[in-house]
């Protein structure tokens, strides 16, 4: 569980400081009609709030609320529509003892959700939009800085890298340093290579094999691979049948260097990570 003790080392995340000595789970709440794995399921605020409560009870360490799908080919959403989707959910979940993240790339949405008490901003565009870093700088929120080649509409058309691991790591380090130059403390930043965002299956696998190289840059690494098409390519299964593959990928990501995993299936992931923590003798389980 998150702590309110400001002096504890960890990821500073709005009202909380998240300990980084054990893997953390970010549970996904997509308040969208068109997300790739669960679009339309949480179209009402009430359903999204109930889902968020369930994910928290299942062991989520962070809840990530999204009002715009980023799947390849997804239609863009206006800031006002995005806010209409996410604000009531933030309001409804604020009373839980869990940090609330908002998945957005729009500075106007960032500013407004921070005013409403969001603890983290998760930007798949790496805070590249003009005004994005300024929108978060004055808050206490954590940032997830993600890598994406291209933009969602076209990113899977022809992704190309000379060396995917070093190019992604260099981009993330540059963006994290730009955030720090904008006055954002290092302890507020996590980085994410953006699995499936302008990457082929081989690029994704190469990144997941080399998470240690990303982690060695010094910021905690967040990975979102849950139910993604790369798992469909490997297993041949539809999105709703990728729970086992997603848990395997999340566990391997943690073993390879990730600290935070962004998942749809919190309970199954929690079980796997609890077993992992127990076997490696993490403090909560004793030696
Ligand atoms: N993946 C998705 C959305 N946001 N954020 C981070 N930091 N990392 C990710 O890998 C990531 C993300 C895509 O997944 P999902 O939210 O389930 O789908 P959609 O974008 O279609 O709503």
mmCIF file of C-alpha atoms in Angstrom, residues 7-276:
data_model
loop_
_atom_site.group_PDB
_atom_site.id
_atom_site.type_symbol
_atom_site.label_atom_id
_atom_site.label_comp_id
_atom_site.label_asym_id
_atom_site.label_seq_id
_atom_site.Cartn_x
_atom_site.Cartn_y
_atom_site.Cartn_z
ATOM 1 C CA UNK A 7 10.479 11.376 3.762
ATOM 2 C CA UNK A 8 10.314 7.775 2.507
ATOM 3 C CA UNK A 9 12.399 7.194 -0.644
ATOM 4 C CA UNK A 10 10.299 6.120 -3.607
ATOM 5 C CA UNK A 11 8.200 7.523 -6.439
ATOM 6 C CA UNK A 12 6.633 10.795 -5.336
ATOM 7 C CA UNK A 13 3.091 10.622 -6.564
ATOM 8 C CA UNK A 14 0.794 13.469 -5.482
ATOM 9 C CA UNK A 15 -0.539 12.667 -2.010
ATOM 10 C CA UNK A 16 1.588 9.500 -1.843
ATOM 11 C CA UNK A 17 5.115 8.152 -1.956
ATOM 12 C CA UNK A 18 5.192 4.731 -3.597
ATOM 13 C CA UNK A 19 7.869 2.349 -2.314
ATOM 14 C CA UNK A 20 10.032 1.016 -5.126
ATOM 15 C CA UNK A 21 11.619 -2.021 -3.447
ATOM 16 C CA UNK A 22 8.847 -4.320 -4.660
ATOM 17 C CA UNK A 23 6.875 -4.433 -7.934
ATOM 18 C CA UNK A 24 3.833 -2.165 -8.180
ATOM 19 C CA UNK A 25 0.631 -2.734 -10.116
ATOM 20 C CA UNK A 26 -1.129 0.028 -12.063
ATOM 21 C CA UNK A 27 -4.729 -1.041 -12.776
ATOM 22 C CA UNK A 28 -6.303 0.203 -16.029
ATOM 23 C CA UNK A 29 -9.677 1.970 -16.101
ATOM 24 C CA UNK A 30 -10.580 2.825 -19.702
ATOM 25 C CA UNK A 31 -13.563 5.196 -19.818
ATOM 26 C CA UNK A 32 -13.655 4.951 -23.616
ATOM 27 C CA UNK A 33 -15.975 3.506 -26.231
ATOM 28 C CA UNK A 34 -13.094 2.160 -28.350
ATOM 29 C CA UNK A 35 -10.159 0.827 -26.266
ATOM 30 C CA UNK A 36 -8.622 -2.246 -27.861
ATOM 31 C CA UNK A 37 -9.382 -4.774 -25.130
ATOM 32 C CA UNK A 38 -12.211 -3.326 -23.053
ATOM 33 C CA UNK A 39 -13.688 -0.453 -25.080
ATOM 34 C CA UNK A 40 -17.288 0.379 -24.199
ATOM 35 C CA UNK A 41 -17.337 -1.716 -21.029
ATOM 36 C CA UNK A 42 -17.051 1.294 -18.731
ATOM 37 C CA UNK A 43 -19.008 3.877 -20.674
ATOM 38 C CA UNK A 44 -20.753 5.229 -17.568
ATOM 39 C CA UNK A 45 -18.901 6.952 -14.730
ATOM 40 C CA UNK A 46 -20.655 4.707 -12.223
ATOM 41 C CA UNK A 47 -19.365 1.550 -13.926
ATOM 42 C CA UNK A 48 -15.843 3.005 -14.112
ATOM 43 C CA UNK A 49 -15.881 3.965 -10.423
ATOM 44 C CA UNK A 50 -17.101 0.521 -9.415
ATOM 45 C CA UNK A 51 -14.396 -1.066 -11.584
ATOM 46 C CA UNK A 52 -11.757 1.154 -9.949
ATOM 47 C CA UNK A 53 -12.906 0.133 -6.469
ATOM 48 C CA UNK A 54 -12.678 -3.509 -7.493
ATOM 49 C CA UNK A 55 -9.154 -3.098 -8.885
ATOM 50 C CA UNK A 56 -8.071 -1.362 -5.660
ATOM 51 C CA UNK A 57 -9.559 -4.197 -3.573
ATOM 52 C CA UNK A 58 -7.713 -6.708 -5.778
ATOM 53 C CA UNK A 59 -4.384 -5.071 -4.961
ATOM 54 C CA UNK A 60 -3.747 -2.259 -7.439
ATOM 55 C CA UNK A 61 -1.107 0.199 -6.166
ATOM 56 C CA UNK A 62 -2.129 2.901 -8.691
ATOM 57 C CA UNK A 63 -5.322 3.376 -10.740
ATOM 58 C CA UNK A 64 -4.862 4.758 -14.276
ATOM 59 C CA UNK A 65 -7.956 6.452 -15.719
ATOM 60 C CA UNK A 66 -8.038 7.018 -19.499
ATOM 61 C CA UNK A 67 -10.582 8.952 -21.563
ATOM 62 C CA UNK A 68 -8.955 8.515 -24.988
ATOM 63 C CA UNK A 69 -7.975 5.275 -26.683
ATOM 64 C CA UNK A 70 -4.424 5.117 -28.041
ATOM 65 C CA UNK A 71 -4.885 1.898 -29.988
ATOM 66 C CA UNK A 72 -3.566 1.988 -33.571
ATOM 67 C CA UNK A 73 -6.070 3.911 -35.728
ATOM 68 C CA UNK A 74 -8.084 5.304 -32.769
ATOM 69 C CA UNK A 75 -10.005 8.532 -33.393
ATOM 70 C CA UNK A 76 -8.785 11.637 -31.526
ATOM 71 C CA UNK A 77 -10.988 13.009 -28.725
ATOM 72 C CA UNK A 78 -11.550 16.686 -27.817
ATOM 73 C CA UNK A 79 -10.195 17.848 -24.439
ATOM 74 C CA UNK A 80 -13.708 18.679 -23.195
ATOM 75 C CA UNK A 81 -14.986 15.191 -24.038
ATOM 76 C CA UNK A 82 -11.963 13.583 -22.399
ATOM 77 C CA UNK A 83 -12.557 15.652 -19.248
ATOM 78 C CA UNK A 84 -16.258 14.737 -19.218
ATOM 79 C CA UNK A 85 -15.195 11.080 -19.152
ATOM 80 C CA UNK A 86 -12.404 11.199 -16.570
ATOM 81 C CA UNK A 87 -13.326 13.932 -14.053
ATOM 82 C CA UNK A 88 -16.332 12.159 -12.477
ATOM 83 C CA UNK A 89 -14.221 9.008 -12.123
ATOM 84 C CA UNK A 90 -11.432 10.862 -10.331
ATOM 85 C CA UNK A 91 -14.029 12.470 -8.107
ATOM 86 C CA UNK A 92 -15.589 9.073 -7.351
ATOM 87 C CA UNK A 93 -12.281 7.356 -6.542
ATOM 88 C CA UNK A 94 -10.576 10.166 -4.592
ATOM 89 C CA UNK A 95 -11.656 8.699 -1.274
ATOM 90 C CA UNK A 96 -9.693 5.470 -1.814
ATOM 91 C CA UNK A 97 -6.209 5.106 -0.335
ATOM 92 C CA UNK A 98 -4.735 4.624 -3.828
ATOM 93 C CA UNK A 99 -2.977 7.142 -6.101
ATOM 94 C CA UNK A 100 -4.985 8.185 -9.158
ATOM 95 C CA UNK A 101 -3.218 8.502 -12.495
ATOM 96 C CA UNK A 102 -4.720 10.003 -15.650
ATOM 97 C CA UNK A 103 -3.665 8.712 -19.074
ATOM 98 C CA UNK A 104 -3.614 11.813 -21.275
ATOM 99 C CA UNK A 105 -1.393 13.722 -23.692
ATOM 100 C CA UNK A 106 -3.280 17.024 -23.597
ATOM 101 C CA UNK A 107 -1.890 19.844 -21.407
ATOM 102 C CA UNK A 108 -5.417 21.251 -20.871
ATOM 103 C CA UNK A 109 -6.611 17.890 -19.538
ATOM 104 C CA UNK A 110 -3.488 17.522 -17.386
ATOM 105 C CA UNK A 111 -4.037 20.933 -15.771
ATOM 106 C CA UNK A 112 -7.697 20.278 -15.046
ATOM 107 C CA UNK A 113 -7.310 16.757 -13.606
ATOM 108 C CA UNK A 114 -4.466 17.969 -11.390
ATOM 109 C CA UNK A 115 -6.794 20.656 -10.038
ATOM 110 C CA UNK A 116 -9.270 17.852 -9.301
ATOM 111 C CA UNK A 117 -6.677 15.904 -7.336
ATOM 112 C CA UNK A 118 -4.992 13.449 -9.746
ATOM 113 C CA UNK A 119 -1.705 12.120 -8.301
ATOM 114 C CA UNK A 120 0.003 11.124 -11.549
ATOM 115 C CA UNK A 121 -0.051 11.959 -15.259
ATOM 116 C CA UNK A 122 0.672 9.128 -17.678
ATOM 117 C CA UNK A 123 1.506 10.556 -21.104
ATOM 118 C CA UNK A 124 2.023 8.129 -23.996
ATOM 119 C CA UNK A 125 3.492 11.066 -25.973
ATOM 120 C CA UNK A 126 6.245 11.660 -23.385
ATOM 121 C CA UNK A 127 5.091 15.198 -22.457
ATOM 122 C CA UNK A 128 6.112 16.464 -25.917
ATOM 123 C CA UNK A 129 3.021 18.631 -26.516
ATOM 124 C CA UNK A 130 3.754 22.337 -26.031
ATOM 125 C CA UNK A 131 2.791 23.221 -22.461
ATOM 126 C CA UNK A 132 2.694 19.622 -21.192
ATOM 127 C CA UNK A 133 5.655 19.886 -18.816
ATOM 128 C CA UNK A 134 4.489 23.323 -17.660
ATOM 129 C CA UNK A 135 1.038 21.868 -16.892
ATOM 130 C CA UNK A 136 2.491 19.364 -14.420
ATOM 131 C CA UNK A 137 5.564 21.220 -13.119
ATOM 132 C CA UNK A 138 3.794 23.184 -10.393
ATOM 133 C CA UNK A 139 2.005 20.138 -8.960
ATOM 134 C CA UNK A 140 3.289 17.266 -6.821
ATOM 135 C CA UNK A 141 2.157 14.660 -9.351
ATOM 136 C CA UNK A 142 4.275 11.810 -10.677
ATOM 137 C CA UNK A 143 4.925 11.601 -14.426
ATOM 138 C CA UNK A 144 5.073 8.511 -16.584
ATOM 139 C CA UNK A 145 7.129 9.484 -19.616
ATOM 140 C CA UNK A 146 6.464 7.029 -22.462
ATOM 141 C CA UNK A 147 8.151 6.432 -25.819
ATOM 142 C CA UNK A 148 6.099 6.263 -29.000
ATOM 143 C CA UNK A 149 7.394 6.321 -32.572
ATOM 144 C CA UNK A 150 4.936 8.278 -34.748
ATOM 145 C CA UNK A 151 1.373 8.875 -33.527
ATOM 146 C CA UNK A 152 -1.463 6.429 -32.774
ATOM 147 C CA UNK A 153 -3.229 6.769 -36.131
ATOM 148 C CA UNK A 154 -0.220 5.598 -38.161
ATOM 149 C CA UNK A 155 2.367 4.287 -35.683
ATOM 150 C CA UNK A 156 2.141 0.615 -36.710
ATOM 151 C CA UNK A 157 2.492 1.348 -40.455
ATOM 152 C CA UNK A 158 6.250 0.814 -40.707
ATOM 153 C CA UNK A 159 8.146 1.157 -37.415
ATOM 154 C CA UNK A 160 11.885 1.367 -37.924
ATOM 155 C CA UNK A 161 14.915 1.560 -35.619
ATOM 156 C CA UNK A 162 18.651 1.012 -36.113
ATOM 157 C CA UNK A 163 18.925 -0.071 -32.436
ATOM 158 C CA UNK A 164 15.564 -0.056 -30.686
ATOM 159 C CA UNK A 165 16.876 -0.404 -27.123
ATOM 160 C CA UNK A 166 19.391 2.429 -27.216
ATOM 161 C CA UNK A 167 17.118 4.727 -29.265
ATOM 162 C CA UNK A 168 14.213 4.270 -26.838
ATOM 163 C CA UNK A 169 16.480 4.595 -23.780
ATOM 164 C CA UNK A 170 18.066 7.798 -25.160
ATOM 165 C CA UNK A 171 14.655 9.316 -25.946
ATOM 166 C CA UNK A 172 13.348 8.528 -22.451
ATOM 167 C CA UNK A 173 16.444 9.939 -20.772
ATOM 168 C CA UNK A 174 16.125 13.137 -22.860
ATOM 169 C CA UNK A 175 12.453 13.568 -21.961
ATOM 170 C CA UNK A 176 13.054 12.824 -18.267
ATOM 171 C CA UNK A 177 15.912 15.357 -18.254
ATOM 172 C CA UNK A 178 13.691 17.926 -20.000
ATOM 173 C CA UNK A 179 11.145 17.375 -17.217
ATOM 174 C CA UNK A 180 13.836 17.885 -14.597
ATOM 175 C CA UNK A 181 14.975 21.080 -16.351
ATOM 176 C CA UNK A 182 11.343 22.266 -16.122
ATOM 177 C CA UNK A 183 11.617 21.954 -12.322
ATOM 178 C CA UNK A 184 10.180 18.453 -11.852
ATOM 179 C CA UNK A 185 12.053 16.428 -9.225
ATOM 180 C CA UNK A 186 13.723 13.229 -10.422
ATOM 181 C CA UNK A 187 11.805 11.309 -7.736
ATOM 182 C CA UNK A 188 8.535 12.179 -9.534
ATOM 183 C CA UNK A 189 9.469 10.494 -12.829
ATOM 184 C CA UNK A 190 8.991 6.982 -14.243
ATOM 185 C CA UNK A 191 9.879 5.923 -17.805
ATOM 186 C CA UNK A 192 8.135 3.506 -20.157
ATOM 187 C CA UNK A 193 9.397 2.108 -23.506
ATOM 188 C CA UNK A 194 5.817 1.987 -24.837
ATOM 189 C CA UNK A 195 5.243 -1.622 -25.828
ATOM 190 C CA UNK A 196 3.266 -1.683 -29.109
ATOM 191 C CA UNK A 197 3.574 2.054 -29.762
ATOM 192 C CA UNK A 198 5.335 2.199 -33.142
ATOM 193 C CA UNK A 199 7.026 -1.184 -32.618
ATOM 194 C CA UNK A 200 6.973 -4.580 -34.304
ATOM 195 C CA UNK A 201 6.751 -7.808 -32.315
ATOM 196 C CA UNK A 202 10.542 -8.157 -32.580
ATOM 197 C CA UNK A 203 11.082 -4.568 -31.306
ATOM 198 C CA UNK A 204 8.791 -5.282 -28.328
ATOM 199 C CA UNK A 205 10.612 -8.520 -27.506
ATOM 200 C CA UNK A 206 13.998 -6.843 -27.787
ATOM 201 C CA UNK A 207 12.870 -4.115 -25.354
ATOM 202 C CA UNK A 208 11.403 -6.613 -22.875
ATOM 203 C CA UNK A 209 14.647 -8.623 -22.966
ATOM 204 C CA UNK A 210 16.671 -5.491 -22.204
ATOM 205 C CA UNK A 211 14.683 -3.689 -19.522
ATOM 206 C CA UNK A 212 17.792 -3.736 -17.328
ATOM 207 C CA UNK A 213 19.421 -1.314 -19.794
ATOM 208 C CA UNK A 214 16.471 1.074 -19.413
ATOM 209 C CA UNK A 215 16.417 0.686 -15.627
ATOM 210 C CA UNK A 216 20.165 1.428 -15.494
ATOM 211 C CA UNK A 217 19.368 5.014 -16.614
ATOM 212 C CA UNK A 218 18.106 5.509 -13.041
ATOM 213 C CA UNK A 219 14.346 6.136 -13.332
ATOM 214 C CA UNK A 220 11.852 3.406 -12.369
ATOM 215 C CA UNK A 221 10.560 1.541 -15.440
ATOM 216 C CA UNK A 222 6.837 1.074 -16.102
ATOM 217 C CA UNK A 223 5.666 -1.576 -18.592
ATOM 218 C CA UNK A 224 2.260 -1.933 -20.254
ATOM 219 C CA UNK A 225 1.981 -5.206 -22.134
ATOM 220 C CA UNK A 226 -1.368 -6.389 -20.744
ATOM 221 C CA UNK A 227 -3.603 -8.037 -23.393
ATOM 222 C CA UNK A 228 -1.643 -6.361 -26.203
ATOM 223 C CA UNK A 229 -1.531 -7.610 -29.782
ATOM 224 C CA UNK A 230 2.039 -8.913 -29.381
ATOM 225 C CA UNK A 231 0.583 -11.495 -26.959
ATOM 226 C CA UNK A 232 -2.091 -12.330 -29.545
ATOM 227 C CA UNK A 233 0.626 -12.835 -32.160
ATOM 228 C CA UNK A 234 2.518 -15.217 -29.843
ATOM 229 C CA UNK A 235 -0.454 -17.212 -28.510
ATOM 230 C CA UNK A 236 -3.044 -16.828 -31.263
ATOM 231 C CA UNK A 237 -5.613 -15.750 -28.640
ATOM 232 C CA UNK A 238 -8.241 -12.977 -28.713
ATOM 233 C CA UNK A 239 -7.845 -9.991 -26.338
ATOM 234 C CA UNK A 240 -10.292 -11.390 -23.756
ATOM 235 C CA UNK A 241 -8.258 -14.628 -23.580
ATOM 236 C CA UNK A 242 -4.841 -13.128 -22.955
ATOM 237 C CA UNK A 243 -4.878 -13.115 -19.138
ATOM 238 C CA UNK A 244 -2.318 -15.915 -18.706
ATOM 239 C CA UNK A 245 -0.039 -14.487 -21.390
ATOM 240 C CA UNK A 246 -0.353 -11.035 -19.790
ATOM 241 C CA UNK A 247 0.573 -12.325 -16.334
ATOM 242 C CA UNK A 248 3.589 -14.185 -17.754
ATOM 243 C CA UNK A 249 4.738 -11.052 -19.575
ATOM 244 C CA UNK A 250 4.242 -8.817 -16.507
ATOM 245 C CA UNK A 251 6.212 -11.211 -14.301
ATOM 246 C CA UNK A 252 9.054 -11.477 -16.805
ATOM 247 C CA UNK A 253 9.075 -7.682 -17.184
ATOM 248 C CA UNK A 254 9.526 -7.339 -13.421
ATOM 249 C CA UNK A 255 12.258 -9.983 -13.330
ATOM 250 C CA UNK A 256 13.996 -8.157 -16.193
ATOM 251 C CA UNK A 257 13.929 -4.751 -14.453
ATOM 252 C CA UNK A 258 10.450 -3.166 -14.495
ATOM 253 C CA UNK A 259 9.127 -1.709 -11.230
ATOM 254 C CA UNK A 260 5.544 -0.881 -12.259
ATOM 255 C CA UNK A 261 3.296 -3.002 -14.474
ATOM 256 C CA UNK A 262 0.182 -1.490 -16.072
ATOM 257 C CA UNK A 263 -2.451 -4.240 -16.266
ATOM 258 C CA UNK A 264 -6.135 -4.911 -16.846
ATOM 259 C CA UNK A 265 -6.176 -8.131 -14.755
ATOM 260 C CA UNK A 266 -5.075 -6.949 -11.336
ATOM 261 C CA UNK A 267 -5.981 -9.977 -9.234
ATOM 262 C CA UNK A 268 -4.138 -12.498 -11.414
ATOM 263 C CA UNK A 269 -1.083 -10.219 -11.641
ATOM 264 C CA UNK A 270 -1.106 -9.593 -7.868
ATOM 265 C CA UNK A 271 -1.047 -13.344 -7.188
ATOM 266 C CA UNK A 272 1.906 -13.852 -9.543
ATOM 267 C CA UNK A 273 3.885 -10.930 -8.086
ATOM 268 C CA UNK A 274 3.136 -12.012 -4.497
ATOM 269 C CA UNK A 275 4.575 -15.459 -5.285
ATOM 270 C CA UNK A 276 7.588 -13.805 -6.905
#
